[in-house]
Short mmCIF file of C-alpha atoms and ligand atoms in Angstrom, two decimals:
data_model
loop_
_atom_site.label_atom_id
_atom_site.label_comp_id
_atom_site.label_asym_id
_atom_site.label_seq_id
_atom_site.Cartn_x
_atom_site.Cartn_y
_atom_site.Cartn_z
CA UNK A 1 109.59 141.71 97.39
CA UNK A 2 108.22 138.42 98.98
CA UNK A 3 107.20 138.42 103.07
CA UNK A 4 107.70 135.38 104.66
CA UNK A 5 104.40 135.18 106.58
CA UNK A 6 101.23 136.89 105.80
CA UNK A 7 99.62 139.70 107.82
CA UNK A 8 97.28 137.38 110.58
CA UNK A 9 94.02 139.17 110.89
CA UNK A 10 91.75 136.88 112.54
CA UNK A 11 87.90 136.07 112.42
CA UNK A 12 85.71 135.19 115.30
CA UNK A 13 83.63 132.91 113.40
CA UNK A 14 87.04 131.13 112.58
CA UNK A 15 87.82 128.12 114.50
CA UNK A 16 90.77 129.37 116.69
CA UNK A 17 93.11 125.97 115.91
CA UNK A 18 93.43 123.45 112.98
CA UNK A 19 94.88 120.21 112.94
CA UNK A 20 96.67 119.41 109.64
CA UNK A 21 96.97 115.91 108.99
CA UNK A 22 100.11 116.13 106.45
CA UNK A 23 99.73 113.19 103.81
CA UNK A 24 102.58 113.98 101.34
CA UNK A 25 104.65 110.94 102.69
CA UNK A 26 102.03 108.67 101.76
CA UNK A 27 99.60 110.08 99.54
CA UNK A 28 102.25 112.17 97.76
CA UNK A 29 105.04 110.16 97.44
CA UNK A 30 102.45 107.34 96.09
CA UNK A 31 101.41 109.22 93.40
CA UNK A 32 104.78 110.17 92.41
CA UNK A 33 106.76 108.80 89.45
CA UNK A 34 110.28 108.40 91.24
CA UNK A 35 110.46 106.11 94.00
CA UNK A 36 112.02 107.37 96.47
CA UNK A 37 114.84 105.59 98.52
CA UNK A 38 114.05 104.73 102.51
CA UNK A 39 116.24 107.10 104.14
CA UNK A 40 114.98 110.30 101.86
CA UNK A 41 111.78 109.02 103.28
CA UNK A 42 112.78 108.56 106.81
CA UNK A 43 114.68 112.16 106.86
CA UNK A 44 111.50 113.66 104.77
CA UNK A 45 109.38 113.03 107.72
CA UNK A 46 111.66 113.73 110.35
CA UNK A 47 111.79 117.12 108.72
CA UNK A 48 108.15 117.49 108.52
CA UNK A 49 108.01 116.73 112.33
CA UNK A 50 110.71 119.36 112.81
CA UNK A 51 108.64 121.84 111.23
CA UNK A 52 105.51 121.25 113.56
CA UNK A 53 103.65 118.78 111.87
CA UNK A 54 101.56 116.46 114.28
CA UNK A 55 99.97 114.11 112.56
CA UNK A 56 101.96 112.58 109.96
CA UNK A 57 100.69 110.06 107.71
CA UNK A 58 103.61 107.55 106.98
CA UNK A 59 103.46 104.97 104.53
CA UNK A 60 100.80 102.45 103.44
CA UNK A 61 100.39 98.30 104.11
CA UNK A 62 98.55 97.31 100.85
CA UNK A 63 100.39 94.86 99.19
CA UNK A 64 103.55 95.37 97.74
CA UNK A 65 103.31 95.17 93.95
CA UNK A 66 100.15 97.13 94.15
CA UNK A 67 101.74 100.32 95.23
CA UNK A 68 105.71 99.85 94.18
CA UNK A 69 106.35 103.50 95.53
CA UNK A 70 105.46 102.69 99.03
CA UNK A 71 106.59 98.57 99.18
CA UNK A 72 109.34 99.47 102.24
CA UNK A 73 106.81 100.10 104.70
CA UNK A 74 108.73 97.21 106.72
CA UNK A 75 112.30 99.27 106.29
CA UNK A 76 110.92 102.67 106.59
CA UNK A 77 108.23 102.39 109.91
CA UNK A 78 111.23 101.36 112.05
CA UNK A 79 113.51 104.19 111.64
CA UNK A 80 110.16 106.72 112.54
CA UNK A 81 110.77 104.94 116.18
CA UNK A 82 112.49 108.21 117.87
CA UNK A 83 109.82 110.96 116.78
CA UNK A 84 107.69 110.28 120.00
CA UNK A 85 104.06 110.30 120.74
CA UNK A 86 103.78 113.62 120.11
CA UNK A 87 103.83 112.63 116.58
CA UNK A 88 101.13 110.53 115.23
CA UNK A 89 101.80 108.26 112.39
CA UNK A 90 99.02 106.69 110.79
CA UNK A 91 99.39 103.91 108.30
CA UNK A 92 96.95 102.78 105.54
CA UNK A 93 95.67 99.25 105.73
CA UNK A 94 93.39 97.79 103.58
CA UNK A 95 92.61 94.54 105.26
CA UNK A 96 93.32 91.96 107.93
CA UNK A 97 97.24 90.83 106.55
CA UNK A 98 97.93 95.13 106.57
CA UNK A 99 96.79 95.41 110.03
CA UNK A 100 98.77 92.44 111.21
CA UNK A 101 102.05 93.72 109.21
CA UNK A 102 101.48 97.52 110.75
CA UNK A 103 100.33 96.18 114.75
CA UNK A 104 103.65 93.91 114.17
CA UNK A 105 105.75 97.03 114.12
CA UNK A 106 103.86 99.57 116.50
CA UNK A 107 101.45 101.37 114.37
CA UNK A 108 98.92 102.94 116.51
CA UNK A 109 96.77 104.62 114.50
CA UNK A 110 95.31 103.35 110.89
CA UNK A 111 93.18 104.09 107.65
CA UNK A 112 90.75 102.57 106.00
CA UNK A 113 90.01 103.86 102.51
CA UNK A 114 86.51 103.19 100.87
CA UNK A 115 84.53 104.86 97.93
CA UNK A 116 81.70 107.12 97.80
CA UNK A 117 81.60 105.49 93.65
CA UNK A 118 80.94 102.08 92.56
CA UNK A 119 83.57 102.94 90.15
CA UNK A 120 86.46 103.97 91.85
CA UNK A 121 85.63 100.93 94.48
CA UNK A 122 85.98 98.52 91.83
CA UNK A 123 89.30 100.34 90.11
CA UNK A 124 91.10 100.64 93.49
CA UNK A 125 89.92 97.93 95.21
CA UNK A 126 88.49 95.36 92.86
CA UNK A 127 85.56 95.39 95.27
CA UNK A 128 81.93 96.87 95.21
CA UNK A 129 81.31 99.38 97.74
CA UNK A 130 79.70 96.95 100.07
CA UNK A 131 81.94 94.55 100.12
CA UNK A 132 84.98 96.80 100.72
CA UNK A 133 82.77 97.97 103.92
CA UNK A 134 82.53 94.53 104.06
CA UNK A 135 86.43 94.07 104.28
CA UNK A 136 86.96 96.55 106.63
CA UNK A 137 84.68 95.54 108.71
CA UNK A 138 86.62 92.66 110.68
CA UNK A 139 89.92 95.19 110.59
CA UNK A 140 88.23 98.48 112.10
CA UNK A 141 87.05 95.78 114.92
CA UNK A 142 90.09 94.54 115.75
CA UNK A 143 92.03 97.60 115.98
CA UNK A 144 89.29 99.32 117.91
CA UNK A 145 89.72 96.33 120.40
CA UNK A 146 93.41 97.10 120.28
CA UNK A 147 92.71 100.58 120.73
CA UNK A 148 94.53 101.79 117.75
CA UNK A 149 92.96 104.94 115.95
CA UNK A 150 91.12 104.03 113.24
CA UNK A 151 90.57 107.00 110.12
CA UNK A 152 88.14 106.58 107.05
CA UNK A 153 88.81 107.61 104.22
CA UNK A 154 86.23 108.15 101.55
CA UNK A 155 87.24 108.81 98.50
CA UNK A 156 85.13 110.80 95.13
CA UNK A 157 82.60 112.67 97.55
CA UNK A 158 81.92 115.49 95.19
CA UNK A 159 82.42 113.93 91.81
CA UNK A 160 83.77 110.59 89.62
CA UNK A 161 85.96 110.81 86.87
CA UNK A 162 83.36 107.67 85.35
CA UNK A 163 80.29 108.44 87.07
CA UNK A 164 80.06 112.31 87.40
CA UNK A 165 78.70 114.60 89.92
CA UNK A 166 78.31 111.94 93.01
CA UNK A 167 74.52 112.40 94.45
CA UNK A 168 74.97 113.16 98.37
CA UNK A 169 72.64 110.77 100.02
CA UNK A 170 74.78 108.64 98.25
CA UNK A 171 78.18 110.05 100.03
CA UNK A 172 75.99 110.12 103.40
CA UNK A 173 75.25 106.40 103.34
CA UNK A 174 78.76 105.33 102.72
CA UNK A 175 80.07 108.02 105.45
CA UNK A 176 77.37 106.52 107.86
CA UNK A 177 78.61 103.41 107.72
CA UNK A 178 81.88 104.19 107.84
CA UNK A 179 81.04 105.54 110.76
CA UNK A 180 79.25 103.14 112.10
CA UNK A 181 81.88 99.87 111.60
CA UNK A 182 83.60 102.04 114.26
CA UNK A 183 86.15 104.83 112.63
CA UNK A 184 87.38 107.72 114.82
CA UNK A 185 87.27 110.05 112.16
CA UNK A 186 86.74 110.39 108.59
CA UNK A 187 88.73 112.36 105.98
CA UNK A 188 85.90 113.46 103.21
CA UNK A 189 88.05 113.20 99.94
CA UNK A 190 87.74 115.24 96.60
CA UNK A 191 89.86 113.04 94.43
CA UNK A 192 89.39 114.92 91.38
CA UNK A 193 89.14 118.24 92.53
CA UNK A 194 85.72 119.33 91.36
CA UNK A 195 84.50 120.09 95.08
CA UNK A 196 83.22 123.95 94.91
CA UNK A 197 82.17 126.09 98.44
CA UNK A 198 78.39 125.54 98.48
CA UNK A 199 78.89 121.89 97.47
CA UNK A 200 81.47 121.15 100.34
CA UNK A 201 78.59 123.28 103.17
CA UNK A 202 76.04 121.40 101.86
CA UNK A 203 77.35 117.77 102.18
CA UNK A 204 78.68 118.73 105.74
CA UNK A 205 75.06 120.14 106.86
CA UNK A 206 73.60 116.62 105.46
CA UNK A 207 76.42 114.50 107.34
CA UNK A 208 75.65 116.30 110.60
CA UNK A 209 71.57 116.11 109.72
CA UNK A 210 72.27 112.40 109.48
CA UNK A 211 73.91 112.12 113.02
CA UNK A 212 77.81 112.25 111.54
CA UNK A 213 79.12 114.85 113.94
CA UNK A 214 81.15 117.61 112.74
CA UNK A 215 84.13 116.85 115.19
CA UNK A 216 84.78 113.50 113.77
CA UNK A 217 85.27 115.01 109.63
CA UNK A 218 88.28 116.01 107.65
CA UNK A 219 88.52 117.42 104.56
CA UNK A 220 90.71 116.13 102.17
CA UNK A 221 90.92 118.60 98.81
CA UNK A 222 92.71 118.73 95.10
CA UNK A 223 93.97 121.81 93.92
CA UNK A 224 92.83 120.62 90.06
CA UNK A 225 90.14 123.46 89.31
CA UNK A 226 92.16 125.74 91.86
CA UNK A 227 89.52 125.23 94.52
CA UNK A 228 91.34 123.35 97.16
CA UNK A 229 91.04 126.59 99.10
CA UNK A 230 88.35 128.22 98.70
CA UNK A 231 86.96 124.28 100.04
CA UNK A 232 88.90 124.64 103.14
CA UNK A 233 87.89 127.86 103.63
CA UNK A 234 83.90 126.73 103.59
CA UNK A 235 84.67 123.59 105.90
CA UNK A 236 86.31 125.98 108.47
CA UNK A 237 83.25 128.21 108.10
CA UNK A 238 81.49 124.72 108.73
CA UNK A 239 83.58 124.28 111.90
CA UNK A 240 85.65 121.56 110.28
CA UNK A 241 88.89 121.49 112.39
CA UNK A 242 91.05 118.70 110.51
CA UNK A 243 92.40 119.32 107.60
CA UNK A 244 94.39 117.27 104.88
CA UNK A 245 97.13 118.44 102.96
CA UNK A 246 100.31 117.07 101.04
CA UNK A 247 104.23 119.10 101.58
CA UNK A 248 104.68 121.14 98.51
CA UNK A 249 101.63 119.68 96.32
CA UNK A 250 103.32 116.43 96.60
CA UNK A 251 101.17 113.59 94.95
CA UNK A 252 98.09 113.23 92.79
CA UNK A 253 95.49 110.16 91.51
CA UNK A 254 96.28 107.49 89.76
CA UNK A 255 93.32 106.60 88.83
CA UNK A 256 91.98 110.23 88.00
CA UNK A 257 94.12 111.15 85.40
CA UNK A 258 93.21 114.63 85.81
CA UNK A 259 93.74 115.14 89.23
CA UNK A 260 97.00 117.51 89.51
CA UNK A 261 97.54 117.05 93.13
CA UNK A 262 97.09 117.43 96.68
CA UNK A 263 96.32 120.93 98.43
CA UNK A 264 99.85 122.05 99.32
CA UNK A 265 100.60 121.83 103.18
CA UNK A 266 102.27 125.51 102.38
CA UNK A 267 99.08 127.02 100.44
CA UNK A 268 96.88 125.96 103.70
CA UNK A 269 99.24 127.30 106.26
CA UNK A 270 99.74 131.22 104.43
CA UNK A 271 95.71 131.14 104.76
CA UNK A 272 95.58 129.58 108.02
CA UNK A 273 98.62 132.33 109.44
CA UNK A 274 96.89 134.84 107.76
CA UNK A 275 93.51 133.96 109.26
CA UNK A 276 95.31 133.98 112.82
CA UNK A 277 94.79 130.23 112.98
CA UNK A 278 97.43 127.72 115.18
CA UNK A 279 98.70 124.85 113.25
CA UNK A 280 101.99 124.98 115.50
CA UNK A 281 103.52 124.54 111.82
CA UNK A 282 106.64 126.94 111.26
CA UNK A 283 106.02 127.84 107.39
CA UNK A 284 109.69 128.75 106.21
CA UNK A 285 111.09 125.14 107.46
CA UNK A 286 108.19 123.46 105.81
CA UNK A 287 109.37 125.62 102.89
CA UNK A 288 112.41 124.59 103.08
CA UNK A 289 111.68 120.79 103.65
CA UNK A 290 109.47 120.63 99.86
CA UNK A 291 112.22 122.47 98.67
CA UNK A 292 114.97 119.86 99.65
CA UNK A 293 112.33 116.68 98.58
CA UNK A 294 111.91 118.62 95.06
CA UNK A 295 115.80 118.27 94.41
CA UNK A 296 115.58 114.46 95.24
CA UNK A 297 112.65 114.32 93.16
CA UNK A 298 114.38 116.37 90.20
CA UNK A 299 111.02 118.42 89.75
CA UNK A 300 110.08 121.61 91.33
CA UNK A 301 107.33 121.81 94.10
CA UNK A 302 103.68 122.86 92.48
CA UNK A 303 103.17 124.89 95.36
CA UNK A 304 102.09 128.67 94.63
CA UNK A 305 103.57 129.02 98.44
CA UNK A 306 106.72 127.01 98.08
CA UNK A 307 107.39 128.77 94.64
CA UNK A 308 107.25 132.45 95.97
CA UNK A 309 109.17 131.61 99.06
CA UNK A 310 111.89 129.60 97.25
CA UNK A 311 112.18 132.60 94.15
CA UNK A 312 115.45 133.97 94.10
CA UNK A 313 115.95 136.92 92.21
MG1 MG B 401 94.93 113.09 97.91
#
């Protein structure tokens, strides 16, 4: 027999409430084969607002051709209008052009995305990590001056699928100066899934050594080696109260071929109900919501979650 919700038994060393930032509109549907038509989009979040989710990561403002899946940012950001401010919608925007495309519609919160890796700098952005920062630079200012939320992303914290295990001074520096063009928060990325517990503690402890406060981190973990939460698990033990996560496993790395996806926004909400944490997130219409964007996507949701909730006997 399958329960619905887990048994909540709480921990006092827990933080009492997590905020999931839910990426599986942009960072899922990105790294999807299908593209997937406006209005599937526009409903998909809708229904991932419905089921609690907050913060709700929308679509992305790189150019075009670059990223085919996402190229009706223009179409889609427009029909998000009636969700309210209770609902954040962050956009990614790479550079000056992205931030005047996503300001000309009403974003209000953006993301940067930079590399802890010379390598994956140069294969997602043609750029060496400095110069990227470099690029930023000019947009973090502008939408600070506007007052628009800015997020960093850092990508291949814990390891590169060319480079290896990633030293962590080497994660710290990038993070720090991240930080210090001006981002709100940043979201600490595994993009290949390698990240283990003590790993994950450790390059917190050094962030906050190095003055990069514990408040303004996310975690951002792939399921690949089946870590994704026992990670989340350590940054909560860390204090970490943001946490990434992608509806139904959606998504995965183009550039890390071995990356199978996303942690699944259902995964982290059974642990976070059973660990008597709030995410305001009702788990049987998120369910339900993967469930419904697996049909459109003709392939069923990766989710350990989804799949035992969904099972029909
Ligand atoms: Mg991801």
């Amino acid at each position: 027999m399958i329960h619905g919700l887990p048994m909540a038994v709480p921990s006092e060393e827990l933080p009492p409430q997590v905020r999931i930032h839910e990426v599986g509109a942009r960072d899922g549907l990105q790294n999807e084969k299908a593209v997937v038509p406006t209005q599937v989009k526009a409903e998909f979040i809708h229904r991932l607002a419905d089921a609690g989710l907050t913060t709700v990561e929308a679509t992305s403002f790189v150019r075009p051709d670059w990223v085919p899946q996402l190229a009706d940012a223009e179409e889609l950001f427009p029909l998000l209008g009636d969700l309210g401010p209770e609902v954040a919608l962050p956009v990614l925007v790479p550079n000056a052009r992205g931030l005047d495309r996503a300001t000309a519609l009403g974003a209000r919160r953006i993301a940067v995305f930079a590399s802890a890796t010379e390598s994956f700098a140069k294969a997602n952005l043609n750029r060496t990590v400095d110069e990227s920062l470099a690029m930023f630079a000019p947009v973090v200012e502008r939408a600070r001056a506007d007052k628009i939320h800015v997020r960093g992303y850092l990508s291949m914290c814990f390891g590169d699928p060319w480079e290896g295990p990633v030293p962590i001074h080497q994660v710290v520096r990038v993070a720090k100066a991240l930080m210090d063009l001006g981002c709100d928060e940043l979201s600490l990325g595994d993009t290949i899934g390698v990240a283990t517990p003590g790993h994950v503690q450790t390059l917190l402890s050094e962030l906050n050594e190095e003055g990069v406060p514990t408040n303004a981190l996310g975690v951002h973990f792939h399921d690949t080696y089946g870590q994704a939460l026992a990670n989340t698990f350590a940054a909560l033990q860390h204090g970490v109260t943001t946490v990434d996560a992608s509806a139904g496993g959606l998504g995965g790395c183009p550039y890390a071929k071995s990356a199978t996806g996303n942690l699944a926004t259902e995964d982290l909400v059974w642990m976070l109900d059973g660990l008597g944490i709030e995410t305001g997130v009702d788990l049987g219409r998120l369910t339900a919501t993967s469930v419904w964007l697996a049909e459109r996507l003709g392939r069923p949701s990766p989710s350990r979650t989804v799949r035992a909730l969904s099972h029909k006997e």
